[in-house]
Amino acid sequence: MAKQEDDFKKVISHAKEYGYVFQSSEIYDGLSAVYDYAQNGAELKKNIREYWWRAMVQLNDNIVGLDAAIFMHPTTWKASGHVDAFSDPLIDNKDSKKRYRADVLVEDYVAKIEGKIEKEVKKATKRFGEAFDKEQFLSTNQRVVDYQEKATTILKRLGKSLENEDLADVKKLIEELEIACPMSGSKNWTDVKQFNLMFGTKLGASTETAMDLYLRPETAQGIFVNFLNVQKTSRMKIPFGIAQTGKAFRNEIVARQFIFRMREFEQMEMQFFIKPGSQKEWYEHWKAHRLRWHLSLGMGEDNYRFHDHEKLAHYADAAADIEFRFPFGFKELEGIHSRTDFDLSKHQEFSGKKLQYFDTDENKNYVPYVVETSIGLDRMFLAVFSNSLQEEELENGTTRTVLKLPAVLAPTKAAVFPLVKKDGLPELAHEIIDDLKWDFNVLYDQKDAVGRRYRRQDANGTPFCITVDHQSLEDKTVTIRHRDTMEQQRVAISELKAIIHKEVDMKSWLMKMK
Ligand code: GAP
């Protein structure tokens, strides 16, 4: 646990030191769970967004984009169920006065059990070496089977109690598991209560006439209310999808873990409109498709797993998370939800406007069903960033800190260095930059010895460093160094564009999804 916390602290301080993420309003001591993306963070975030947009919109001829407003008519949130049901079960510790999400306390308890299972697996892997059969071990080792059973029973009970709104049982579960306040160690808990997560605001010039609004807690509703407008103007036939990225706001009470759980964050969502009855097939399709998107970034198959929901949201008939191994354990990265016709039917009811599709094949009108994919951009940022940050032992006994971002997402693709600050080398380095900058983000650096400049760019996540030396003036060649292998090659300046392009081109990365 201490190592996990330590690793996570390193992630947070690296993000700050290298211009990725800053605490919002830091000069005023910050605002809790609100963050700003700095020069490198803004680029990384933009690249992740584009990687998603291309995979969803550009590569699917039956998905179109949308950019709906953050403010929506307040009835939207009544219809969607958010006014009545978008809440978290909260519990206070009477001694520390700290407030927690009751379900998260239980889930953290289960995560500890899962940690024990992982430990057992690691031990056994060491003991049995090549002959180790993980599946067999998981199903036959009595201690592991008991752990697994315990975890499943707890999660099942939690899911059932939440679904039945039985908050008294959630408290009972916390007491039975003897969960203590992480701050004070006290087990003196209040009852569990529901707390609505939407932020309210006002629209209008005077207090008497102002209209109460909410900041949207998800981007999805902007898609639902525009469903018919988009379908008609794009002449899409079912099945088709509408995708959008944008800000969402939630008054998260337990906002911890850096950009994992924020009060203002960005979502990348896609609603796929389908024929009623085909939801199971499309739900499986999108689960598999979204996992392929994640795997295309090469961050390790073992770092992902599906978690099927026991407790379903008020709108879903099936739901799963794609979980990622964050520095603090496996947690939700993306949700895939089969939302039935809940949202469109509710908007139809509350607005009095028909939100139906005329199916020419079946010659009838119906309210389409929806399968949704929803991923937090900031959470994806954290997954990519934390997974990429590595400390490497080098052959000469030193260590280097390297941010092995997938090259396609790296904020800067290449840094160009003159070996010395004279003899025409800076001028040639600038010439190279002036040529490369039309295709890639590149930067110039002449400060310090070249070795230190390499280290700086390693920590920055830059996939290539290009060094201009005296030989470059004579034969128009330079040294190009690869971040991950530290390999250096002498190449012609005219070849640089092709070498960089081969590694950072979005098309080749996305093709790995096939
Ligand atoms: N439209 C469905 C929906 O919003 P959700 O599971 O509440 O579903 C989807 O959110 C995704 O949004 C999550 O998987 C997560 O990646 C991201 N997300 C949710 N709340 C967040 C928060 N407070 N901070 C950062 N990301 C968040």
XYZ file of C-alpha atoms and ligand atoms in Angstrom:
541
model
C 0.000 0.000 0.000
C 2.804 2.373 0.969
C 4.495 1.660 -2.377
C 1.240 2.346 -4.238
C 0.830 5.655 -2.435
C 4.427 6.523 -3.108
C 4.107 5.721 -6.822
C 0.956 7.799 -7.040
C 2.628 10.772 -5.342
C 5.393 10.528 -7.939
C 2.781 10.652 -10.722
C 1.193 13.792 -9.269
C 4.472 15.622 -8.716
C 5.796 14.627 -12.158
C 2.587 15.952 -13.755
C 3.207 19.277 -12.064
C 6.969 19.497 -12.577
C 6.740 18.788 -16.317
C 3.829 21.113 -17.101
C 1.038 18.553 -17.436
C -1.443 19.226 -14.606
C -1.670 22.035 -12.027
C -4.005 22.500 -9.112
C -6.647 25.052 -10.144
C -6.220 28.570 -8.667
C -3.067 27.425 -6.914
C -2.037 30.949 -5.882
C -5.220 31.057 -3.770
C -4.378 27.665 -2.236
C -6.281 25.769 -4.897
C -9.810 24.504 -5.291
C -10.366 20.941 -4.217
C -10.823 18.368 -6.992
C -10.480 21.005 -9.740
C -7.407 20.962 -11.978
C -5.889 22.892 -14.876
C -4.020 21.305 -17.762
C -0.744 23.034 -18.543
C 1.228 23.314 -21.776
C 1.971 19.578 -22.101
C -1.245 18.413 -20.463
C -3.390 20.392 -22.892
C -1.607 18.715 -25.838
C -1.861 15.215 -24.357
C -5.530 15.738 -23.622
C -6.166 17.049 -27.142
C -4.381 14.020 -28.640
C -6.412 11.544 -26.557
C -9.612 13.342 -27.574
C -8.619 13.176 -31.228
C -7.659 9.500 -30.943
C -11.140 8.791 -29.602
C -12.935 11.040 -32.106
C -11.203 9.487 -35.101
C -11.903 5.959 -33.863
C -15.556 6.715 -33.171
C -16.639 9.308 -35.743
C -14.197 9.231 -38.643
C -13.854 5.449 -38.823
C -17.537 4.603 -38.430
C -19.677 5.814 -41.285
C -22.771 5.400 -39.107
C -21.574 7.684 -36.287
C -21.739 11.484 -36.440
C -20.508 14.150 -34.042
C -22.296 16.744 -31.938
C -21.278 19.655 -29.707
C -24.247 20.417 -27.467
C -24.353 23.233 -24.897
C -23.520 22.686 -21.238
C -26.665 24.527 -20.154
C -29.836 22.633 -20.920
C -33.491 23.272 -20.172
C -33.994 22.236 -16.519
C -36.783 19.799 -17.416
C -34.090 17.714 -19.150
C -32.801 16.649 -15.740
C -36.231 15.953 -14.353
C -36.944 13.708 -17.363
C -33.595 11.930 -17.224
C -34.097 11.060 -13.557
C -31.081 13.049 -12.374
C -33.100 15.399 -10.148
C -34.590 12.480 -8.249
C -31.975 9.774 -8.492
C -28.509 11.145 -9.259
C -27.099 10.844 -5.803
C -24.406 9.085 -3.831
C -24.871 7.239 -0.547
C -22.843 9.190 2.000
C -21.733 8.336 5.497
C -19.947 10.522 8.076
C -17.482 9.410 10.668
C -18.605 10.956 13.940
C -15.093 11.229 15.384
C -13.064 12.518 12.440
C -16.065 14.426 10.972
C -14.941 13.150 7.563
C -17.521 12.304 4.937
C -17.238 9.228 2.687
C -19.139 7.485 -0.040
C -20.481 4.413 1.701
C -20.204 2.249 -1.428
C -16.599 3.350 -1.973
C -15.669 2.355 1.596
C -16.974 -1.139 0.877
C -15.370 -1.271 -2.584
C -12.017 -0.237 -1.112
C -12.377 -3.060 1.395
C -12.964 -5.480 -1.491
C -9.989 -4.017 -3.385
C -7.816 -4.991 -0.415
C -9.065 -8.579 -0.672
C -8.266 -8.508 -4.402
C -4.797 -7.214 -3.518
C -4.319 -10.274 -1.324
C -5.300 -12.529 -4.218
C -2.764 -10.804 -6.464
C -0.095 -11.310 -3.813
C -0.859 -15.022 -3.642
C -0.655 -15.246 -7.439
C 2.715 -13.459 -7.439
C 4.079 -15.774 -4.761
C 2.891 -18.857 -6.643
C 4.307 -17.555 -9.945
C 7.695 -17.284 -8.253
C 7.384 -20.703 -6.655
C 6.219 -22.663 -9.727
C 8.015 -20.689 -12.434
C 7.232 -21.687 -16.036
C 4.893 -24.480 -14.950
C 2.503 -22.059 -13.234
C -1.095 -22.270 -14.432
C -2.847 -19.127 -13.180
C -6.396 -20.234 -14.027
C -5.943 -23.526 -12.210
C -4.376 -21.796 -9.210
C -7.261 -19.311 -8.962
C -9.856 -22.061 -9.003
C -8.128 -24.600 -6.709
C -6.054 -22.756 -4.102
C -8.344 -22.784 -1.066
C -7.149 -19.488 0.367
C -7.658 -17.703 -2.959
C -11.057 -19.329 -3.504
C -12.139 -18.139 -0.036
C -10.933 -14.590 -0.735
C -12.751 -14.596 -4.060
C -15.964 -15.850 -2.489
C -15.791 -13.239 0.224
C -15.272 -10.424 -2.299
C -18.145 -11.617 -4.497
C -20.545 -11.990 -1.554
C -19.777 -8.472 -0.299
C -20.208 -6.872 -3.719
C -23.450 -8.771 -4.348
C -24.894 -7.629 -1.044
C -23.791 -4.030 -1.630
C -25.328 -4.062 -5.114
C -28.608 -5.464 -3.831
C -28.870 -3.030 -0.917
C -28.195 -0.046 -3.186
C -30.660 -1.269 -5.767
C -33.336 -1.670 -3.110
C -32.383 1.705 -1.595
C -31.764 -0.194 1.641
C -29.269 2.283 3.105
C -29.608 0.784 6.577
C -28.159 -2.455 5.227
C -25.237 -0.592 3.639
C -24.415 0.794 7.089
C -24.834 -2.672 8.591
C -22.414 -4.071 6.018
C -19.811 -1.411 6.891
C -20.194 -2.294 10.557
C -20.057 -6.046 9.963
C -16.872 -5.688 7.921
C -15.500 -3.491 10.707
C -14.470 -0.821 8.231
C -12.708 2.026 9.988
C -12.359 5.677 8.968
C -9.113 5.866 6.942
C -8.256 9.154 8.721
C -8.948 8.359 12.368
C -9.323 4.582 12.531
C -12.682 5.117 14.261
C -15.684 2.867 13.515
C -18.218 5.367 14.863
C -20.455 5.969 11.794
C -23.620 7.987 11.126
C -26.497 6.556 9.081
C -26.077 6.447 5.296
C -27.895 9.246 3.393
C -28.367 10.092 -0.280
C -26.843 13.351 -1.609
C -27.619 14.836 -5.087
C -24.505 15.482 -7.166
C -25.724 18.160 -9.585
C -24.456 21.739 -9.371
C -27.180 24.358 -9.559
C -26.852 27.793 -11.150
C -29.155 30.587 -12.328
C -29.950 32.036 -15.736
C -31.404 35.544 -15.989
C -30.799 39.179 -15.075
C -32.825 39.571 -11.894
C -33.268 37.292 -8.930
C -37.072 37.344 -9.289
C -37.088 36.154 -12.907
C -33.964 33.998 -12.884
C -34.406 30.400 -13.927
C -32.800 27.593 -11.938
C -30.432 25.574 -14.105
C -28.031 22.706 -13.591
C -24.550 22.301 -14.964
C -24.818 19.064 -16.943
C -23.622 16.033 -14.965
C -23.159 14.009 -18.190
C -22.938 14.945 -21.861
C -25.323 12.148 -22.891
C -28.542 14.147 -22.431
C -27.410 16.703 -25.033
C -27.338 13.799 -27.486
C -30.766 12.456 -26.519
C -32.585 15.772 -26.866
C -30.976 16.278 -30.299
C -31.609 12.723 -31.479
C -34.324 13.496 -34.012
C -32.706 16.732 -35.274
C -29.475 14.888 -36.021
C -31.180 11.799 -37.438
C -33.284 13.859 -39.843
C -30.548 16.244 -40.983
C -27.935 13.521 -41.389
C -30.482 11.095 -42.884
C -28.999 8.338 -40.723
C -30.737 4.983 -40.603
C -30.807 2.851 -37.495
C -28.401 1.530 -36.256
C -26.443 4.781 -35.953
C -24.578 6.713 -33.294
C -24.031 10.287 -32.111
C -20.742 11.108 -30.394
C -19.605 14.123 -28.434
C -16.890 15.256 -26.074
C -17.351 17.978 -23.500
C -17.362 19.139 -19.915
C -19.529 17.628 -17.209
C -19.879 18.689 -13.574
C -20.546 16.704 -10.411
C -20.438 17.838 -6.822
C -18.372 14.825 -5.822
C -18.183 14.655 -2.065
C -15.369 12.204 -1.925
C -13.101 13.814 -4.471
C -9.727 12.182 -4.048
C -7.113 10.632 -6.238
C -6.035 13.639 -8.282
C -7.756 13.799 -11.691
C -9.463 10.423 -11.197
C -12.519 11.980 -9.562
C -13.006 15.655 -10.311
C -15.824 18.142 -9.858
C -15.349 19.521 -13.379
C -14.254 16.948 -15.936
C -14.590 15.998 -19.561
C -16.453 13.056 -21.032
C -16.265 11.368 -24.428
C -19.617 9.715 -24.996
C -21.371 7.951 -27.823
C -25.035 6.947 -27.904
C -25.798 4.202 -30.401
C -29.455 4.085 -31.464
C -30.739 0.627 -32.295
C -33.809 -1.473 -32.940
C -35.508 -2.648 -29.704
C -34.526 -6.245 -29.061
C -31.044 -5.930 -30.584
C -29.510 -4.370 -27.487
C -27.720 -7.502 -26.263
C -25.866 -7.927 -29.540
C -24.853 -4.246 -29.742
C -23.890 -4.136 -26.078
C -21.432 -7.010 -26.666
C -20.247 -5.365 -29.887
C -19.397 -2.088 -28.154
C -17.766 -3.780 -25.167
C -15.403 -5.616 -27.508
C -14.853 -2.612 -29.772
C -13.991 -0.238 -26.945
C -11.559 -2.711 -25.404
C -9.809 -2.966 -28.781
C -9.446 0.836 -28.799
C -7.725 0.716 -25.423
C -5.478 -2.183 -26.394
C -4.386 -0.407 -29.586
C -2.414 2.005 -27.411
C -0.190 -0.853 -26.260
C -0.470 -0.209 -22.530
C -0.589 -3.926 -21.638
C -3.495 -6.339 -21.860
C -3.108 -7.277 -18.187
C -3.920 -3.717 -17.164
C -7.550 -3.967 -18.289
C -10.495 -5.998 -17.122
C -14.280 -5.902 -17.420
C -16.456 -5.451 -14.374
C -20.107 -6.337 -14.943
C -22.435 -4.283 -12.771
C -24.520 -5.956 -10.106
C -26.255 -2.685 -9.321
C -27.703 -1.110 -12.458
C -28.272 2.630 -12.873
C -31.897 3.711 -13.139
C -31.716 3.752 -16.945
C -29.802 0.531 -17.747
C -30.676 -3.121 -18.457
C -26.994 -4.139 -18.630
C -23.794 -2.324 -17.781
C -20.094 -3.016 -17.554
C -16.992 -1.013 -16.770
C -13.677 -1.310 -18.476
C -11.378 -1.095 -15.479
C -7.748 -0.069 -15.653
C -4.917 -0.785 -13.258
C -4.318 2.717 -11.858
C -1.499 3.263 -9.312
C -4.124 2.706 -6.585
C -5.525 -0.516 -8.101
C -8.117 -1.525 -10.702
C -10.787 1.177 -11.093
C -13.424 2.195 -13.640
C -12.081 3.895 -16.732
C -15.024 3.589 -19.114
C -18.652 2.508 -18.897
C -20.670 0.627 -21.510
C -24.379 0.791 -20.784
C -27.419 -0.670 -22.429
C -29.813 2.205 -21.656
C -32.979 0.725 -23.236
C -35.459 3.376 -24.486
C -35.485 5.001 -21.043
C -34.072 8.412 -21.963
C -35.874 8.976 -25.260
C -39.179 7.789 -23.785
C -38.795 10.079 -20.793
C -37.938 13.103 -22.966
C -40.924 12.269 -25.142
C -43.141 12.171 -22.052
C -41.811 15.379 -20.460
C -41.562 17.456 -23.660
C -44.745 16.191 -25.289
C -42.747 15.887 -28.574
C -42.458 12.600 -30.427
C -38.942 11.176 -30.414
C -39.588 8.239 -32.681
C -37.903 6.736 -35.670
C -39.725 5.522 -38.751
C -38.172 2.215 -39.722
C -38.729 1.834 -43.478
C -37.733 -1.847 -43.400
C -40.345 -2.655 -40.785
C -42.767 0.057 -41.900
C -43.393 1.239 -38.345
C -42.461 3.894 -35.799
C -40.651 3.115 -32.586
C -38.577 4.711 -29.838
C -35.060 3.365 -30.441
C -33.051 1.565 -27.778
C -29.601 2.900 -26.935
C -26.213 1.416 -26.139
C -23.829 3.984 -24.728
C -20.058 4.109 -24.411
C -18.819 6.695 -21.926
C -15.245 7.431 -20.987
C -13.776 10.208 -18.865
C -11.077 12.058 -20.786
C -9.284 13.058 -17.583
C -9.398 9.488 -16.315
C -7.962 8.264 -19.605
C -5.269 10.928 -19.236
C -4.416 9.556 -15.792
C -4.350 5.976 -17.116
C -1.965 6.916 -19.931
C 0.208 9.190 -17.818
C 0.578 6.924 -14.775
C 1.195 3.824 -16.879
C 3.875 5.637 -18.882
C 5.889 7.003 -15.968
C 8.790 4.658 -15.311
C 12.074 4.624 -13.438
C 14.653 2.633 -15.383
C 17.900 1.189 -14.096
C 20.554 1.784 -16.738
C 23.582 -0.385 -17.486
C 25.958 2.193 -16.024
C 24.199 1.927 -12.649
C 22.279 5.214 -12.919
C 18.510 5.509 -13.194
C 16.475 7.552 -15.609
C 12.910 8.799 -15.278
C 11.124 8.263 -18.547
C 7.565 8.999 -19.578
C 6.907 6.293 -22.169
C 3.730 7.828 -23.564
C 2.343 6.076 -26.642
C 4.167 8.131 -29.296
C 0.887 8.984 -31.028
C -0.289 10.812 -27.897
C 2.965 12.516 -26.893
C 2.605 16.334 -26.651
C 5.926 16.985 -28.402
C 7.065 14.529 -31.037
C 10.685 15.639 -31.347
C 13.182 17.976 -29.687
C 15.991 19.444 -31.779
C 19.345 20.283 -30.149
C 22.400 22.045 -31.521
C 25.434 20.316 -29.974
C 26.889 23.758 -29.160
C 25.427 27.265 -29.229
C 27.713 28.508 -32.006
C 29.317 27.720 -35.382
C 25.984 27.856 -37.220
C 24.541 24.801 -35.400
C 21.600 26.706 -33.798
C 20.719 28.089 -37.236
C 20.613 24.621 -38.796
C 18.580 23.282 -35.833
C 16.057 26.086 -36.386
C 15.901 25.267 -40.095
C 15.023 21.657 -39.213
C 12.333 22.870 -36.812
C 10.889 25.232 -39.398
C 10.463 22.268 -41.719
C 9.151 19.696 -39.183
C 6.710 22.021 -37.427
C 4.230 21.843 -40.312
C 3.689 18.173 -39.491
C 4.515 17.744 -35.809
C 4.845 19.567 -32.497
C 8.612 20.043 -32.148
C 10.738 22.081 -29.778
C 14.199 23.590 -29.646
C 16.546 23.166 -26.683
C 20.148 24.381 -26.416
C 20.587 24.557 -22.632
C 22.934 22.176 -20.743
C 24.958 19.209 -21.977
C 23.248 16.952 -24.529
C 22.949 14.111 -21.971
C 20.913 16.331 -19.670
C 18.771 17.492 -22.539
C 18.037 13.818 -23.366
C 16.979 13.186 -19.757
C 14.747 16.258 -19.782
C 12.949 15.062 -22.915
C 12.716 11.480 -21.567
C 10.893 12.829 -18.532
C 8.777 15.018 -20.794
C 7.664 12.022 -22.870
C 9.191 13.236 -26.169
C 9.713 10.182 -28.439
C 12.627 11.617 -30.485
C 15.661 13.839 -29.874
C 17.581 15.156 -32.855
C 21.123 16.451 -32.391
C 22.795 18.761 -34.895
C 26.621 18.698 -34.799
C 29.500 19.942 -36.929
C 29.247 16.977 -39.281
C 25.645 18.020 -39.966
C 26.912 21.219 -41.602
C 29.045 19.182 -43.999
C 26.891 16.192 -44.937
C 23.355 17.224 -43.859
C 23.006 14.313 -41.456
C 21.970 14.375 -37.761
C 21.734 11.950 -34.853
C 18.246 10.825 -33.976
C 17.717 9.185 -30.575
C 14.715 7.042 -29.656
C 13.239 7.687 -26.207
C 12.340 4.104 -25.293
C 15.400 2.232 -26.534
C 17.854 5.163 -26.242
C 19.189 3.903 -29.563
C 20.913 6.505 -31.733
C 21.097 6.545 -35.526
C 22.868 8.786 -37.981
C 20.327 9.778 -40.622
C 19.927 12.328 -43.393
C 17.948 15.441 -42.411
C 15.708 14.704 -45.387
C 14.697 11.370 -43.777
C 13.567 12.836 -40.428
C 9.980 13.464 -41.373
C 9.431 9.870 -42.539
C 11.102 8.376 -39.440
C 8.974 10.408 -37.034
C 5.830 9.941 -39.079
C 6.195 6.139 -38.993
C 6.023 6.115 -35.195
C 3.498 8.843 -34.457
C 1.028 8.506 -37.328
C -2.460 8.086 -35.876
C -3.579 5.882 -38.740
C -1.046 3.125 -37.970
C -1.987 3.147 -34.289
C -5.710 3.015 -35.008
C -5.184 0.190 -37.520
C -4.172 -1.975 -34.545
C -7.851 -2.020 -33.584
C -8.682 -4.209 -36.582
N -23.515 8.962 -19.438
C -23.143 7.917 -18.553
C -22.256 8.350 -17.485
O -22.008 9.525 -17.287
P -20.717 7.462 -15.576
O -20.271 6.057 -15.285
O -21.304 8.255 -14.500
O -21.715 7.312 -16.800
C -18.824 7.809 -17.329
O -19.483 8.263 -16.178
C -17.334 8.027 -17.225
O -17.059 9.389 -16.892
C -16.660 7.212 -16.117
O -16.339 5.918 -16.553
C -15.431 8.042 -15.835
O -14.397 7.722 -16.739
C -15.898 9.462 -16.092
N -16.225 10.145 -14.828
C -17.366 10.060 -14.105
N -17.314 10.852 -13.020
C -16.097 11.449 -13.042
C -15.436 12.383 -12.186
N -16.026 12.887 -11.117
N -14.182 12.783 -12.521
C -13.578 12.304 -13.632
N -14.153 11.428 -14.475
C -15.400 11.004 -14.188
